[in-house]
Amino acid sequence: MITISDNIYHITDGKYSYAFFVKDGKLVHSYYGKALPVDKARMKSSALNALSVHSFGYDWMPFEVGERGRGDFRIPSAAVSGNGFTSTDFLFESAEVLDDKPSLNMPSLRGKAQTLAVTLKDAVAGLELKLYYTVYDGALARHTEIKNIGKLPVTLCTLDSACTELDIGDYDYISLDGRWGAECGVSRQSVAYGVHTLSSSRGVTSHQHNPFLAVLDKDATEHSGDVYGFNLIYSGNFAARMERDEKSRVRVNFGAQIAEGGISLEVGESFVSPELVSVYTDEGVGGMSRIFHKLYRTRLIDPRFADKPRPIVVNSWESVYFDFDEQKLKRFIDGANGLGIDTVVLDDGWFGKRDSDNCSLGDWIIDRRKLPNGLKAVIDHCKKNGMKFGIWFEPEAISPNSDLYRAHPGWAISTVGRKGIEMRNQYVLDFSNPQVVDYVFEAMRKILAEHEILYVKWDMNRGLSDVPNGKLYFGYVRGVYELYDRLSHEFPNVLIEGCSSGGGRFDPAILYYSPMIWASDDTDAHERTKIQYGLSLCYPLQTLSNHVSVCPNHQSARTTPFDTRGAVASLGCLGYELNVAEISEDEREKIKKQIETYKADRNLILTGELYRLRNPFASDIFCEQVAAEDGSEAYVVAVNTLNKVNLPIGKIKLKGLDENALYSVKELNAQLSGAELMYDGLQPEFRNDFSANIWHIKKLTNKR
Ligand code: GLA
């Protein structure tokens, strides 16, 4: 609900409140936190209201827009320079409550939702700024739009999606940082005085920083305390900047990052920011995650796939890499038969002359040396064995050694006069050029239209370099969305799995199109507990694509028990990435059992509420529990690292159950009340390194 009364603009879903007021033409922020009655939001603001923004107010008052050059010396959320000015002075013009959010022409939360639109103007600079606040259950979504209404072009230096001012306090922040093979490490640090930035300038969201940030009270924990979570629905350069000022107020500016030097905004031209989702809870980091999860399941993920079982795939990459032909693939398919696998995915290597990663990207033509009877023979073999077929593309890539590059060298992103930098022996196509997107769409359309393919793995394996101007970064991301839109429209039944050298582009904009994303190229079960734990801070389990692979693991060389690999991969969309033509009978039996149990639990895993019970970054144990929203059942996986001799291990207390009900714990052959499970807990037993405990909990009766 959005109300405007007595100069208080109050946005609430009944659980959180967000409020500001207009003073001297400026939007002064007054409250963000647990829901308040309207008049309380006003009271809270009254102390600020009594003061003038002029004089020293600019220097410390909390604003809805951080501006540059007029006495607010903190980080700006909107900065423009032009002929004769570097400052702006946006003043309130009007506000209206809309029944729905205007389209952003890029991914954003779906469905009708009430929106407050506030218009500000700077007559001297010739600029109009619109701020949008859209209210969702549990979340506030914000974006901004700036228009040049003057007579001369200007340079847009910064336009964040939102400036969020947090009240005076002592805060920590949590970010998801990492590298290839180790995405989304959870780090918690103090918001110390000064400016702190998390960003990507790689043209894609990156392995290094996820576009997620939580700012939380110093004493907030996983299970309690005030937490503000932010996540940007965007797949390109971004920046989350926090500033703790002299009064210990924290300003959080979050948006797409504009490259150094800015971008021009011509007369009459507008620039729309991506959407920033922000979430407030007083139920700790776990509470924040559960809000994000539900929001994304209901408002972000394509309803064609949301909450629905995803195919259980076996992927050829770690099984055969580039080394395959029709006969070998047929043996692979035969091997997959009877295990419960739904879809065989042929990864890299089926096109051009791609025997290694040094050629052919862009030449999306079947390699007849390896597949003399085309993909059809392979697909027919899958069908004969009762399975479907999926295929890999890297649509945005071009190899210097490719027919496409020889025909269109200018389609690779480049700077005139310089040889481009190769990463993994490849360049990036200029997706800001509509001709390029048309070409790639046609090439993919041909393959998909001519074959029965219901699954695509869309990969993206390097960052953008040699970019000639800052605008290209935005055009590039728009081109990616355009291709996704066209493919989704033309092939509505094809599920596109996202991937970017693993989780290098794990962001909500990709999730808007791809209901699941390959979480990491690291398939080691132990490492995965951390990667998946980190991702779960923001993203629901149904978006995590996890595969069981062989041991010693191809990335870490570590050996973990097969059961543990299955248990960890089951916390998301389970799949396999091992040569099913060569595994032992024992492993075949294990896979069958894993898939059978997973299928029985799948609905709960995909739609239940997640409780993180042990943090693998802070202890030797990882434990996650998924509970049905109504507390009727739960699925728990606990994994240790190195086994310790004679180490006392505390019980694990479950969450989200009905304390008065009686439950069965299948693996322990026990019946326990919800109260016992939650307040006394279950005792894990770890007998080996990297061993897993799995518990299935089912409600038997409402009374213990
Ligand atoms: C990337 C992906 C892998 C695999 C290879 C193929 O690294 O993350 O899963 O598809 O490319 O080249």
XYZ file of C-alpha atoms and ligand atoms in Angstrom:
716
model
C 0.000 0.000 0.000
C 1.212 3.498 -0.808
C -0.189 6.551 0.927
C 0.580 10.227 0.605
C -0.720 12.218 3.529
C 0.484 15.323 5.356
C 3.567 15.355 3.172
C 4.527 11.817 4.215
C 5.084 9.362 1.403
C 4.627 5.995 3.027
C 5.202 2.675 1.278
C 4.301 -0.491 3.134
C 3.412 -4.118 2.560
C 2.226 -4.383 6.165
C 5.564 -5.830 7.284
C 8.009 -3.121 6.292
C 7.583 0.650 6.016
C 9.552 3.030 3.868
C 8.886 6.752 4.242
C 10.135 10.152 3.144
C 8.853 13.711 2.938
C 9.492 16.827 0.901
C 11.374 19.676 2.518
C 12.643 22.755 0.661
C 11.973 20.871 -2.582
C 14.215 17.947 -1.540
C 13.114 14.397 -0.770
C 14.237 13.766 2.786
C 14.305 10.133 3.850
C 12.595 9.463 7.161
C 12.231 5.727 7.798
C 12.994 2.213 6.548
C 12.281 -0.721 8.824
C 9.517 -2.736 10.448
C 6.036 -1.540 9.461
C 4.798 1.604 11.207
C 1.371 3.211 11.205
C 1.337 6.205 8.847
C 1.303 8.783 11.656
C 4.312 7.088 13.306
C 6.266 7.365 10.095
C 5.410 11.057 10.206
C 6.438 11.421 13.861
C 9.760 9.825 13.151
C 10.381 12.406 10.514
C 9.304 15.395 12.528
C 12.706 16.127 14.048
C 14.178 16.355 10.570
C 11.130 18.200 9.351
C 11.783 21.050 11.749
C 15.110 21.786 10.078
C 15.886 23.512 6.836
C 17.792 21.569 4.191
C 19.686 24.741 3.391
C 22.487 25.900 5.649
C 24.142 22.653 6.829
C 21.348 20.187 6.010
C 22.877 19.072 2.728
C 25.912 17.886 4.569
C 24.206 15.248 6.706
C 20.483 14.881 6.049
C 19.293 11.566 4.614
C 18.038 11.997 1.044
C 16.243 9.908 -1.549
C 18.720 11.153 -4.141
C 22.381 11.769 -3.360
C 23.511 14.756 -5.413
C 26.862 16.199 -6.319
C 28.165 19.702 -5.892
C 25.551 21.455 -3.741
C 26.836 20.706 -0.281
C 26.113 16.980 0.026
C 29.643 15.637 0.055
C 28.731 11.968 0.323
C 28.627 9.571 -2.619
C 26.080 10.738 -5.207
C 23.421 8.421 -6.626
C 22.801 10.762 -9.581
C 25.603 12.830 -11.097
C 25.518 14.725 -14.364
C 27.793 17.323 -15.872
C 27.200 19.603 -18.799
C 28.169 22.831 -20.392
C 29.057 24.949 -17.377
C 27.867 22.705 -14.540
C 28.947 19.667 -12.587
C 26.327 19.952 -9.853
C 22.618 19.182 -9.941
C 19.719 20.464 -7.899
C 16.710 18.226 -8.409
C 13.559 19.711 -6.908
C 10.214 18.053 -6.292
C 7.641 18.560 -9.039
C 4.919 15.972 -8.567
C 4.077 12.495 -7.315
C 1.468 9.962 -8.292
C 0.460 6.503 -7.202
C 0.162 4.135 -10.158
C -1.702 0.832 -10.232
C 1.224 -0.765 -11.962
C 4.897 -0.314 -12.633
C 5.842 1.177 -16.004
C 7.904 -1.216 -18.125
C 11.679 -0.906 -17.740
C 12.299 -2.706 -21.050
C 14.575 -5.102 -19.235
C 14.050 -7.830 -16.666
C 12.348 -6.730 -13.464
C 9.943 -8.269 -10.951
C 6.811 -9.510 -12.699
C 3.128 -8.891 -12.150
C 0.980 -5.902 -11.379
C 2.162 -3.939 -8.342
C 1.365 -0.521 -6.923
C 4.036 2.036 -7.696
C 4.864 5.506 -6.454
C 6.334 7.710 -9.172
C 8.001 10.935 -8.074
C 9.146 13.527 -10.600
C 11.960 15.958 -9.846
C 13.403 18.636 -12.075
C 16.582 20.639 -12.352
C 15.707 23.624 -14.552
C 19.285 24.927 -14.746
C 20.774 21.623 -15.895
C 17.745 20.832 -18.045
C 17.069 17.458 -16.471
C 14.085 15.499 -15.275
C 14.538 12.681 -12.794
C 11.874 10.117 -11.980
C 12.052 7.833 -8.983
C 9.895 4.714 -8.890
C 9.024 2.758 -5.760
C 7.092 -0.474 -6.303
C 5.675 -2.385 -3.391
C 5.826 -6.189 -3.325
C 5.097 -8.647 -0.593
C 8.212 -8.434 1.553
C 10.177 -6.234 -0.798
C 10.538 -2.783 -2.242
C 11.682 -2.479 -5.850
C 13.170 0.781 -7.052
C 14.412 2.222 -10.286
C 15.096 5.662 -11.719
C 14.841 7.374 -15.057
C 16.632 10.512 -16.157
C 15.761 12.605 -19.212
C 17.599 15.428 -20.869
C 14.907 18.119 -21.203
C 17.479 20.857 -21.845
C 18.897 22.321 -25.020
C 22.368 20.746 -25.000
C 23.755 17.240 -24.579
C 24.983 16.388 -21.075
C 27.231 13.691 -19.628
C 25.643 11.151 -17.319
C 28.269 10.064 -14.792
C 26.146 8.126 -12.281
C 22.555 7.013 -12.100
C 21.952 4.486 -9.378
C 18.732 2.537 -9.145
C 18.301 3.721 -5.587
C 19.872 5.644 -2.758
C 18.929 4.020 0.543
C 19.750 5.827 3.770
C 20.023 3.672 6.865
C 19.564 5.265 10.234
C 22.459 6.055 12.558
C 23.823 2.731 13.788
C 26.626 0.244 13.915
C 26.397 -2.012 10.892
C 28.124 -4.939 9.233
C 27.778 -5.810 5.607
C 27.708 -9.210 3.917
C 28.865 -9.649 0.363
C 29.238 -12.668 -1.914
C 32.757 -12.582 -3.277
C 34.849 -15.157 -5.056
C 36.653 -16.283 -8.149
C 36.284 -18.894 -10.861
C 35.563 -22.256 -9.189
C 34.813 -20.589 -5.859
C 31.907 -18.240 -6.379
C 29.879 -16.529 -3.683
C 32.102 -16.832 -0.627
C 30.270 -15.209 2.246
C 32.201 -12.404 3.847
C 30.973 -10.279 6.730
C 32.747 -7.035 7.543
C 32.186 -3.849 9.466
C 30.750 -0.874 7.694
C 33.630 1.306 8.834
C 33.801 5.052 8.194
C 34.329 5.914 4.571
C 33.233 4.468 1.276
C 33.114 0.732 0.471
C 32.464 -0.539 -3.025
C 31.504 -3.904 -4.512
C 31.435 -3.808 -8.262
C 32.036 -5.376 -11.624
C 33.580 -3.626 -14.592
C 33.873 -6.871 -16.577
C 30.742 -6.194 -18.621
C 29.078 -9.178 -16.892
C 28.098 -9.598 -13.271
C 31.279 -11.583 -12.472
C 32.620 -14.404 -10.325
C 34.295 -11.825 -8.134
C 31.238 -10.049 -6.704
C 27.617 -11.010 -6.931
C 25.266 -8.002 -7.316
C 24.033 -8.662 -3.791
C 24.646 -6.846 -0.547
C 23.205 -7.122 2.943
C 23.669 -4.428 5.559
C 22.812 -5.618 9.028
C 22.913 -4.603 12.642
C 26.192 -5.540 14.284
C 24.354 -7.958 16.543
C 22.148 -9.519 13.860
C 22.689 -13.254 13.293
C 21.496 -15.907 10.890
C 18.300 -16.250 12.907
C 17.509 -12.796 14.320
C 18.118 -9.093 14.015
C 17.645 -6.264 11.520
C 18.879 -6.981 8.014
C 18.544 -4.990 4.793
C 19.206 -7.032 1.646
C 19.800 -5.564 -1.819
C 19.987 -7.347 -5.158
C 20.246 -5.704 -8.572
C 18.283 -7.191 -11.479
C 21.026 -6.613 -14.014
C 23.675 -8.645 -15.862
C 26.347 -6.067 -16.639
C 28.662 -3.675 -14.836
C 27.307 -2.704 -11.449
C 28.395 -0.926 -8.319
C 27.137 -1.133 -4.760
C 28.643 1.700 -2.791
C 28.192 2.222 0.922
C 29.245 5.257 2.858
C 29.272 5.519 6.614
C 29.279 9.236 7.260
C 30.416 11.333 10.195
C 27.142 10.676 12.014
C 27.295 6.918 11.399
C 24.391 7.031 9.015
C 24.931 4.615 6.138
C 24.060 5.525 2.575
C 23.761 2.599 0.146
C 23.868 3.506 -3.544
C 23.336 0.572 -5.868
C 22.957 0.473 -9.620
C 24.464 -0.223 -13.005
C 27.953 1.194 -13.199
C 28.611 3.831 -15.815
C 32.153 3.630 -17.167
C 34.665 6.308 -16.234
C 34.128 9.476 -18.256
C 30.356 8.984 -18.299
C 28.012 8.540 -21.212
C 26.346 11.231 -23.278
C 22.667 11.967 -22.842
C 21.456 13.743 -25.937
C 18.661 16.309 -25.972
C 15.377 14.460 -25.404
C 17.173 11.209 -24.536
C 16.300 9.156 -21.431
C 18.271 6.609 -19.460
C 16.496 4.016 -17.327
C 18.307 2.244 -14.500
C 17.791 -1.434 -13.791
C 15.613 -2.425 -10.863
C 17.014 -2.808 -7.370
C 15.180 -5.117 -5.001
C 15.496 -4.317 -1.348
C 14.265 -6.419 1.515
C 13.969 -5.605 5.205
C 13.523 -8.127 7.992
C 14.096 -8.360 11.708
C 14.472 -12.147 11.389
C 18.163 -12.232 10.615
C 20.024 -13.244 7.492
C 17.891 -16.386 7.151
C 14.705 -14.307 7.264
C 16.085 -12.083 4.513
C 16.873 -15.120 2.351
C 13.396 -16.564 2.775
C 11.856 -13.275 1.604
C 14.116 -13.180 -1.475
C 13.387 -16.841 -2.227
C 9.625 -16.478 -2.141
C 9.730 -13.219 -4.081
C 11.867 -14.732 -6.831
C 9.789 -17.910 -7.041
C 6.580 -15.913 -7.407
C 7.685 -12.692 -9.110
C 10.900 -13.268 -11.013
C 11.294 -16.768 -12.391
C 9.356 -17.460 -15.568
C 6.008 -18.928 -14.435
C 6.403 -21.598 -17.128
C 9.166 -23.105 -14.993
C 8.831 -21.655 -11.486
C 8.185 -24.285 -8.814
C 8.034 -26.983 -11.503
C 10.347 -30.012 -11.533
C 13.428 -29.357 -13.640
C 14.792 -32.146 -15.825
C 17.428 -34.373 -14.255
C 20.263 -34.125 -16.735
C 23.503 -35.872 -17.432
C 25.943 -33.452 -19.039
C 28.751 -34.567 -21.335
C 31.371 -31.982 -20.311
C 33.280 -33.634 -17.483
C 32.410 -37.007 -19.006
C 34.029 -36.675 -22.430
C 35.031 -32.991 -22.854
C 35.754 -32.415 -26.597
C 36.571 -36.043 -27.249
C 33.453 -37.692 -28.671
C 31.788 -38.978 -31.805
C 28.411 -40.467 -32.559
C 29.313 -43.962 -31.308
C 30.738 -42.664 -28.063
C 27.677 -40.499 -27.466
C 25.410 -43.450 -28.130
C 27.257 -45.482 -25.518
C 26.908 -42.520 -23.152
C 23.157 -42.419 -23.792
C 22.878 -46.181 -23.297
C 24.677 -45.705 -20.013
C 22.210 -43.037 -18.903
C 19.252 -45.256 -19.665
C 17.574 -46.811 -16.644
C 19.045 -44.431 -14.094
C 16.080 -42.062 -13.906
C 17.817 -39.347 -15.920
C 15.430 -37.300 -18.115
C 17.746 -35.380 -20.421
C 21.154 -35.900 -21.991
C 22.947 -32.591 -22.527
C 25.661 -32.386 -25.163
C 28.070 -29.710 -23.996
C 30.830 -27.912 -25.904
C 32.428 -29.445 -29.021
C 29.568 -30.385 -31.390
C 29.995 -27.533 -33.910
C 32.575 -26.146 -36.355
C 35.861 -27.979 -35.875
C 36.009 -27.606 -32.173
C 38.396 -30.216 -30.803
C 39.697 -27.809 -28.200
C 38.793 -24.363 -26.930
C 40.908 -22.602 -29.544
C 38.406 -22.315 -32.422
C 34.931 -22.303 -33.971
C 32.850 -20.251 -31.531
C 30.278 -18.507 -33.700
C 30.161 -21.312 -36.281
C 27.010 -23.009 -35.012
C 27.096 -25.710 -37.656
C 27.148 -29.398 -36.732
C 30.612 -30.964 -36.991
C 30.065 -33.842 -39.439
C 33.456 -35.335 -38.621
C 32.171 -36.202 -35.154
C 28.498 -36.471 -36.011
C 28.217 -37.771 -39.603
C 24.468 -38.308 -39.176
C 23.999 -34.975 -37.501
C 22.422 -34.334 -34.133
C 19.371 -36.214 -35.307
C 21.032 -39.604 -34.841
C 21.959 -38.674 -31.279
C 18.538 -37.265 -30.489
C 16.825 -40.332 -31.938
C 19.019 -42.505 -29.768
C 17.991 -40.487 -26.714
C 14.349 -40.879 -27.616
C 14.764 -44.596 -28.155
C 16.127 -44.745 -24.621
C 13.238 -42.682 -23.246
C 15.214 -39.479 -22.735
C 15.227 -35.927 -24.087
C 18.130 -33.988 -25.510
C 19.771 -30.686 -24.623
C 22.610 -28.726 -26.173
C 25.295 -26.153 -25.313
C 25.821 -22.767 -26.957
C 28.029 -19.849 -26.169
C 26.021 -17.275 -28.114
C 28.047 -14.175 -27.207
C 31.444 -15.623 -28.152
C 33.527 -15.605 -31.313
C 36.838 -17.398 -31.879
C 39.463 -15.565 -33.949
C 39.827 -18.919 -35.678
C 36.257 -19.191 -36.974
C 34.479 -18.673 -40.260
C 32.337 -16.070 -38.540
C 35.365 -14.009 -37.565
C 36.922 -14.320 -40.994
C 33.654 -13.046 -42.512
C 32.892 -10.362 -39.889
C 35.986 -9.345 -37.927
C 34.162 -6.128 -37.015
C 31.532 -8.063 -35.059
C 33.969 -8.732 -32.214
C 34.099 -5.951 -29.647
C 37.245 -4.009 -30.458
C 39.009 -0.685 -30.362
C 40.129 0.603 -33.732
C 43.895 0.212 -34.192
C 44.377 -2.389 -31.448
C 44.474 -6.150 -31.542
C 41.867 -7.413 -29.128
C 42.793 -9.275 -25.953
C 42.000 -12.972 -26.178
C 40.719 -14.738 -23.108
C 40.222 -18.517 -23.388
C 41.277 -17.959 -27.020
C 38.157 -15.968 -27.805
C 36.608 -12.532 -28.273
C 33.175 -11.270 -27.329
C 30.610 -10.436 -29.986
C 29.278 -6.899 -30.035
C 25.735 -7.597 -28.909
C 24.950 -3.872 -29.025
C 24.859 -4.337 -32.807
C 21.375 -5.640 -33.789
C 22.851 -7.384 -36.855
C 24.987 -9.537 -34.558
C 22.017 -10.499 -32.395
C 20.026 -11.298 -35.553
C 22.817 -13.549 -36.808
C 23.155 -15.452 -33.529
C 19.396 -15.789 -33.167
C 19.119 -17.220 -36.686
C 21.981 -19.655 -36.094
C 20.433 -20.905 -32.842
C 16.915 -20.868 -34.278
C 18.023 -23.142 -37.099
C 19.458 -25.750 -34.738
C 16.508 -25.580 -32.343
C 13.822 -25.526 -35.028
C 15.301 -28.456 -36.922
C 15.720 -30.694 -33.910
C 13.781 -31.870 -30.909
C 15.715 -29.928 -28.320
C 14.062 -28.957 -25.070
C 17.067 -27.788 -23.100
C 19.814 -25.295 -23.853
C 22.852 -24.523 -21.746
C 23.774 -20.870 -22.514
C 27.377 -20.254 -21.555
C 29.447 -17.041 -21.434
C 33.121 -17.528 -20.747
C 34.938 -14.207 -20.543
C 34.674 -10.554 -19.596
C 34.470 -7.671 -22.045
C 37.690 -5.923 -23.050
C 38.669 -3.383 -25.719
C 35.292 -1.699 -25.348
C 35.351 1.449 -27.492
C 32.871 3.492 -25.437
C 30.890 3.349 -22.208
C 27.509 3.106 -23.916
C 28.388 -0.230 -25.485
C 28.274 -1.931 -22.101
C 24.585 -1.086 -21.825
C 23.804 -1.931 -25.445
C 25.581 -5.237 -24.946
C 23.410 -6.255 -21.999
C 20.276 -5.123 -23.871
C 21.368 -7.345 -26.785
C 21.698 -10.326 -24.444
C 18.172 -9.715 -23.114
C 16.915 -9.289 -26.676
C 18.279 -12.683 -27.686
C 16.818 -14.290 -24.573
C 13.441 -12.648 -25.316
C 13.415 -13.850 -28.888
C 14.439 -17.396 -28.032
C 11.952 -17.649 -25.154
C 9.214 -16.374 -27.415
C 10.044 -18.640 -30.353
C 10.730 -21.725 -28.218
C 8.533 -21.389 -25.125
C 9.104 -24.992 -24.057
C 12.877 -24.843 -24.147
C 14.429 -24.466 -20.712
C 17.602 -22.379 -20.923
C 20.125 -23.118 -18.197
C 22.359 -20.107 -17.517
C 26.119 -20.507 -17.174
C 29.161 -18.293 -17.247
C 32.266 -20.380 -16.580
C 30.114 -21.646 -13.751
C 28.488 -18.919 -11.676
C 30.059 -15.852 -13.317
C 26.666 -14.441 -14.256
C 24.445 -15.689 -11.478
C 22.103 -12.738 -11.185
C 18.346 -12.101 -11.022
C 18.159 -10.778 -14.605
C 19.466 -14.075 -15.968
C 17.071 -15.869 -13.605
C 14.224 -13.923 -15.194
C 14.859 -16.008 -18.317
C 16.831 -19.004 -17.072
C 15.059 -20.723 -14.175
C 18.335 -22.371 -13.154
C 22.016 -21.479 -13.441
C 25.074 -23.747 -13.356
C 26.340 -22.708 -9.928
C 30.049 -23.342 -10.444
C 32.542 -25.256 -12.553
C 33.769 -26.652 -9.267
C 31.787 -29.858 -8.704
C 33.693 -30.988 -5.599
C 31.036 -31.700 -2.953
C 33.019 -30.111 -0.136
C 33.686 -26.889 -2.043
C 30.102 -26.886 -3.255
C 28.729 -26.695 0.290
C 30.260 -23.221 0.486
C 29.300 -22.070 -2.999
C 25.720 -23.223 -2.574
C 25.508 -21.787 0.934
C 26.639 -18.399 -0.426
C 24.224 -18.442 -3.340
C 21.347 -19.374 -1.044
C 21.679 -16.060 0.769
C 19.735 -14.538 -2.075
C 18.679 -17.171 -4.585
C 16.161 -19.995 -4.037
C 17.375 -23.595 -4.225
C 15.312 -24.144 -7.373
C 17.717 -21.862 -9.259
C 20.899 -23.788 -8.369
C 22.028 -26.302 -10.980
C 24.183 -28.932 -9.220
C 25.803 -32.047 -10.632
C 27.296 -35.182 -9.136
C 30.674 -35.806 -10.793
C 33.484 -38.383 -10.570
C 36.255 -38.619 -8.002
C 39.025 -37.746 -7.739
C 37.257 -34.533 -8.600
C 38.462 -32.871 -11.813
C 38.888 -29.467 -10.171
C 40.078 -30.215 -6.637
C 41.493 -33.745 -7.058
C 39.625 -34.571 -3.853
C 37.708 -37.770 -3.216
C 34.405 -37.498 -1.408
C 31.863 -40.277 -0.829
C 29.353 -40.771 -3.645
C 26.467 -40.349 -1.197
C 27.783 -37.000 -0.054
C 28.075 -35.805 -3.650
C 24.444 -36.754 -4.159
C 23.303 -35.180 -0.884
C 24.962 -31.844 -1.661
C 23.747 -31.782 -5.278
C 20.204 -32.577 -4.114
C 19.961 -29.120 -2.530
C 18.839 -27.581 -5.807
C 18.332 -28.997 -9.298
C 20.058 -32.376 -9.243
C 22.011 -33.555 -12.297
C 25.049 -35.679 -13.228
C 28.312 -34.908 -14.942
C 30.170 -38.228 -15.171
C 30.656 -40.845 -17.826
C 27.613 -43.013 -17.258
C 28.953 -45.449 -19.870
C 31.918 -46.264 -17.651
C 30.700 -46.200 -14.069
C 30.532 -49.267 -11.821
C 27.388 -51.254 -11.055
C 27.559 -49.977 -7.502
C 27.569 -46.380 -8.733
C 24.669 -47.105 -11.070
C 22.657 -48.401 -8.123
C 23.577 -45.329 -6.102
C 22.491 -42.974 -8.874
C 19.176 -44.805 -9.246
C 18.547 -44.523 -5.522
C 19.583 -40.853 -5.414
C 17.271 -39.929 -8.255
C 14.385 -41.918 -6.839
C 14.675 -40.220 -3.437
C 15.264 -36.831 -5.021
C 12.137 -37.138 -7.147
C 10.107 -37.874 -4.021
C 11.559 -34.820 -2.233
C 11.821 -32.540 -5.234
C 8.697 -30.495 -4.692
C 9.702 -29.787 -1.103
C 13.262 -28.875 -2.103
C 12.108 -26.541 -4.868
C 9.343 -24.791 -2.949
C 10.107 -25.170 0.762
C 11.580 -22.622 3.136
C 15.318 -22.756 3.625
C 16.958 -22.693 7.040
C 20.739 -22.627 7.158
C 21.670 -24.438 10.351
C 25.479 -24.674 10.122
C 27.702 -22.252 8.260
C 30.590 -23.998 6.445
C 32.546 -20.728 6.418
C 32.433 -20.573 10.198
C 32.609 -24.244 11.200
C 33.589 -27.680 9.921
C 29.966 -28.538 9.359
C 27.493 -27.494 6.701
C 23.808 -27.996 7.364
C 20.762 -26.840 5.455
C 17.135 -27.680 6.137
C 14.203 -27.214 3.790
C 10.837 -27.126 5.545
C 7.408 -27.099 3.962
C 5.762 -23.728 4.555
C 3.071 -25.416 6.664
C 5.628 -27.328 8.737
C 4.363 -30.720 7.534
C 7.727 -32.049 6.392
C 11.407 -31.224 6.216
C 14.550 -32.382 4.467
C 17.912 -31.897 6.159
C 21.446 -32.383 4.828
C 24.448 -32.076 7.147
C 28.030 -32.590 5.901
C 31.314 -32.466 7.793
C 34.793 -31.764 6.468
C 37.768 -33.634 7.925
C 36.742 -36.171 10.494
C 38.044 -35.327 13.952
C 38.807 -38.004 16.518
C 36.751 -37.868 19.684
C 35.323 -34.452 18.788
C 32.087 -33.665 20.579
C 29.565 -32.451 18.010
C 26.517 -30.562 19.193
C 22.998 -31.461 18.148
C 21.432 -29.634 15.245
C 18.225 -27.835 16.175
C 15.690 -27.783 13.370
C 13.429 -24.874 12.474
C 10.053 -24.141 10.972
C 8.191 -27.155 12.426
C 5.047 -27.342 14.525
C 6.183 -27.766 18.121
C 2.965 -29.544 19.084
C 3.017 -32.092 16.285
C 4.553 -35.554 16.152
C 7.053 -36.261 13.386
C 8.864 -39.309 12.050
C 12.574 -39.178 11.246
C 13.008 -41.829 8.583
C 16.749 -42.433 8.791
C 16.687 -42.715 12.595
C 13.526 -44.776 12.653
C 12.332 -42.394 15.353
C 9.218 -40.464 16.273
C 9.805 -37.094 17.885
C 7.753 -34.008 18.578
C 8.360 -30.729 16.756
C 9.444 -29.315 20.111
C 12.093 -32.024 20.522
C 13.344 -31.564 16.973
C 13.559 -27.794 17.269
C 14.626 -27.258 20.882
C 16.691 -30.355 21.609
C 17.767 -31.175 18.052
C 19.152 -34.170 16.186
C 22.588 -35.627 16.758
C 24.644 -35.862 13.550
C 27.126 -38.700 13.230
C 30.151 -38.288 11.042
C 32.296 -41.416 10.692
C 34.455 -40.383 7.712
C 35.832 -37.294 6.061
C 33.204 -35.435 4.052
C 30.372 -37.647 5.199
C 26.735 -36.646 5.025
C 23.724 -37.120 7.264
C 20.335 -36.891 5.597
C 17.105 -36.692 7.572
C 13.619 -36.881 6.208
C 11.100 -35.529 8.674
C 7.356 -36.073 8.176
C 4.466 -34.962 10.314
C 2.477 -37.918 11.654
C -0.181 -36.238 13.771
C -0.965 -32.707 14.902
C -0.669 -33.732 18.532
C 2.502 -35.138 20.024
C 32.486 -23.426 -19.268
C 31.298 -24.017 -18.515
C 31.483 -25.523 -18.422
C 31.578 -26.106 -19.811
C 32.704 -25.439 -20.572
C 32.697 -25.864 -22.027
O 33.654 -23.543 -18.543
O 31.182 -23.442 -17.257
O 30.402 -26.097 -17.716
O 30.350 -25.916 -20.470
O 32.608 -24.035 -20.538
O 33.694 -25.249 -22.744
